[in-house]
CSV table of C-alpha atoms in Angstrom, one decimal:
chain,number,residue,atom,x,y,z
X,1369,MET,CA,-16.9,-2.4,-3.6
X,1370,GLU,CA,-15.9,-5.0,-1.0
X,1371,THR,CA,-14.2,-3.5,2.0
X,1372,LEU,CA,-11.5,-4.8,4.0
X,1373,ILE,CA,-13.6,-5.8,6.8
X,1374,ASP,CA,-16.0,-7.7,4.5
X,1375,LYS,CA,-12.9,-9.5,2.9
X,1376,CYS,CA,-11.8,-10.6,6.3
X,1377,LYS,CA,-15.2,-12.0,7.3
X,1378,LYS,CA,-15.4,-13.9,4.0
X,1379,LEU,CA,-12.1,-15.4,4.7
X,1380,GLY,CA,-13.5,-16.4,8.1
X,1381,LEU,CA,-10.6,-14.3,10.0
X,1382,LYS,CA,-11.2,-13.4,13.7
X,1383,LEU,CA,-11.9,-10.1,14.0
X,1384,THR,CA,-11.2,-8.9,17.7
X,1385,GLU,CA,-11.8,-5.3,18.5
X,1386,GLN,CA,-8.0,-4.4,18.2
X,1387,ARG,CA,-8.1,-6.1,14.6
X,1388,LYS,CA,-10.9,-3.9,13.8
X,1389,ILE,CA,-9.3,-1.1,14.6
X,1390,ILE,CA,-6.2,-1.7,12.6
X,1391,VAL,CA,-8.6,-2.6,9.8
X,1392,LYS,CA,-10.1,1.0,10.0
X,1393,VAL,CA,-6.7,2.4,10.3
X,1394,LEU,CA,-5.6,0.7,7.1
X,1395,SER,CA,-9.0,1.3,5.3
X,1396,ASP,CA,-8.7,5.0,6.1
X,1397,SER,CA,-5.1,5.3,4.9
X,1398,SER,CA,-4.0,6.6,1.5
X,1399,ASP,CA,-0.4,7.3,2.3
X,1400,HIS,CA,0.9,3.5,2.3
X,1401,PRO,CA,1.8,3.3,5.9
X,1402,ASP,CA,4.5,1.5,7.6
X,1403,VAL,CA,3.8,-0.7,10.7
X,1404,GLU,CA,4.9,2.1,13.0
X,1405,SER,CA,2.5,4.5,11.4
X,1406,VAL,CA,-0.4,2.1,11.7
X,1407,HIS,CA,0.4,1.7,15.5
X,1408,LYS,CA,0.6,5.3,16.1
X,1409,ARG,CA,-2.7,5.8,14.5
X,1410,ALA,CA,-4.2,2.7,16.2
X,1411,VAL,CA,-3.2,3.8,19.5
X,1412,LYS,CA,-4.9,7.0,19.3
X,1413,ILE,CA,-8.3,5.0,19.1
X,1414,ASP,CA,-7.2,2.4,21.7
X,1415,LYS,CA,-4.2,2.8,23.8
X,1416,ARG,CA,-3.9,-1.1,24.5
X,1417,ILE,CA,-3.0,-2.0,21.1
X,1418,GLY,CA,0.8,-3.0,21.2
X,1419,ILE,CA,3.1,-2.8,18.1
X,1420,ALA,CA,3.4,-6.7,18.3
X,1421,THR,CA,-0.5,-6.9,17.6
X,1422,VAL,CA,-0.1,-4.5,14.6
X,1423,TYR,CA,2.8,-6.5,13.2
X,1424,ARG,CA,0.9,-9.8,13.6
X,1425,THR,CA,-2.4,-8.5,12.1
X,1426,ILE,CA,-0.6,-7.1,9.0
X,1427,LYS,CA,1.3,-10.5,8.6
X,1428,LEU,CA,-2.1,-12.3,8.8
X,1429,PHE,CA,-3.5,-9.9,6.3
X,1430,GLU,CA,-0.7,-9.9,3.9
X,1431,ASP,CA,-0.5,-13.8,4.0
X,1432,ASN,CA,-4.3,-13.8,3.1
X,1433,ASN,CA,-3.7,-11.5,0.1
X,1434,LEU,CA,-5.5,-8.5,1.8
X,1435,LEU,CA,-2.5,-6.3,1.9
X,1436,GLU,CA,0.1,-5.5,-0.4
X,1437,LYS,CA,3.7,-5.0,0.9
X,1438,HIS,CA,5.8,-2.4,-1.0
X,1439,GLU,CA,9.6,-2.2,-0.2
X,1440,PHE,CA,10.4,1.0,-1.8
X,1441,LYS,CA,13.9,1.8,-1.8
X,1442,GLY,CA,15.2,3.4,1.3
X,1443,TYR,CA,12.2,3.2,3.3
X,1444,SER,CA,10.8,0.6,5.6
X,1445,SER,CA,8.1,-1.7,4.3
X,1446,ARG,CA,4.7,0.0,3.5
X,1447,TYR,CA,1.4,-1.4,3.0
X,1448,GLU,CA,-2.0,-0.7,1.1
X,1449,THR,CA,-5.1,-2.8,0.6
X,1450,VAL,CA,-5.0,-4.9,-2.5
X,1451,ARG,CA,-6.6,-3.6,-5.4
X,1452,GLU,CA,-6.3,-3.3,-9.3
X,1453,ASN,CA,-3.1,-2.5,-10.6
X,1454,HIS,CA,-1.6,1.0,-10.3
X,1455,HIS,CA,1.7,2.5,-10.2
X,1456,HIS,CA,3.6,4.6,-7.6
X,1457,LEU,CA,5.6,7.8,-7.6
X,1458,ILE,CA,7.8,8.2,-4.4
X,1459,ASP,CA,8.9,11.7,-3.6
X,1460,ILE,CA,12.3,10.9,-2.3
X,1461,LYS,CA,12.6,14.1,-0.1
X,1462,SER,CA,9.5,13.8,1.8
X,1463,GLY,CA,8.9,9.9,1.4
X,1464,LYS,CA,5.2,10.6,0.2
X,1465,VAL,CA,3.9,8.0,-2.0
X,1466,LYS,CA,1.5,9.1,-4.9
X,1467,GLU,CA,-0.5,6.5,-7.0
X,1468,PHE,CA,-1.3,6.7,-10.6
X,1469,ARG,CA,-2.7,4.8,-13.6
X,1470,ASN,CA,-1.4,5.2,-17.2
X,1471,THR,CA,-2.9,3.1,-20.1
X,1472,LEU,CA,-0.1,3.8,-22.4
X,1473,VAL,CA,2.6,2.3,-19.6
X,1474,ASP,CA,-0.1,-0.7,-19.0
X,1475,ALA,CA,-0.1,-1.4,-22.6
X,1476,MET,CA,3.7,-1.0,-23.1
X,1477,GLN,CA,4.2,-3.5,-20.5
X,1478,LYS,CA,1.8,-6.0,-22.0
X,1479,GLN,CA,3.5,-5.6,-25.3
X,1480,VAL,CA,7.1,-6.0,-24.1
X,1481,ALA,CA,6.0,-9.4,-22.5
X,1482,LYS,CA,4.1,-10.5,-25.8
X,1483,GLU,CA,7.3,-9.6,-27.6
X,1484,MET,CA,9.2,-11.8,-25.6
X,1485,GLY,CA,7.0,-14.5,-25.8
X,1486,TYR,CA,5.1,-14.0,-22.5
X,1487,THR,CA,1.7,-13.1,-21.2
X,1488,LEU,CA,1.8,-10.5,-18.5
X,1489,VAL,CA,0.3,-11.5,-15.4
X,1490,ASP,CA,1.4,-8.8,-13.0
X,1491,TYR,CA,3.5,-5.8,-13.0
X,1492,ARG,CA,4.8,-3.1,-10.8
X,1493,LEU,CA,6.2,0.4,-11.6
X,1494,GLU,CA,7.9,2.5,-9.0
X,1495,LEU,CA,9.2,6.0,-10.0
X,1496,TYR,CA,11.5,7.9,-7.5
X,1497,ALA,CA,11.3,11.6,-8.0
X,1498,VAL,CA,12.1,14.8,-6.4
X,1499,PRO,CA,9.7,18.0,-6.9
X,1500,VAL,CA,10.4,20.4,-9.5
X,1501,LYS,CA,11.3,23.8,-8.1
X,1502,ASN,CA,8.6,26.7,-8.8
X,1503,ARG,CA,10.1,28.8,-11.4
X,1504,SER,CA,7.9,31.4,-11.2
X,1505,LYS,CA,9.3,35.3,-11.8
X,1506,LYS,CA,9.6,37.3,-8.6
């Protein structure tokens, strides 16, 4: 599987030491971080990384289709590396984002597009939910 750093090199993007750290932070993230979270994690590695550098790097990666921007309702923009289609469930109490795949949902979306005279080329499904309270007996 091609890494984010491999993709940057393939595109001929200049990889400064600070950008390499930002790439590492993004590659190691599984929680769809916002810019501020990326900055906090990067500063732990190199205190000289400024928030403006993180913003510019994320914008560069987004413009080159290396990052996907998500604008989940009620939250600042969140980012993840571009990969095959999947869906998101957003816990509205904690803000945590959980990824999932469901072949039935995928098939339904394709079928709906087909019934309306279209070929589906992309899709995004976001579910907003709260955790179910534990109903165990005491």
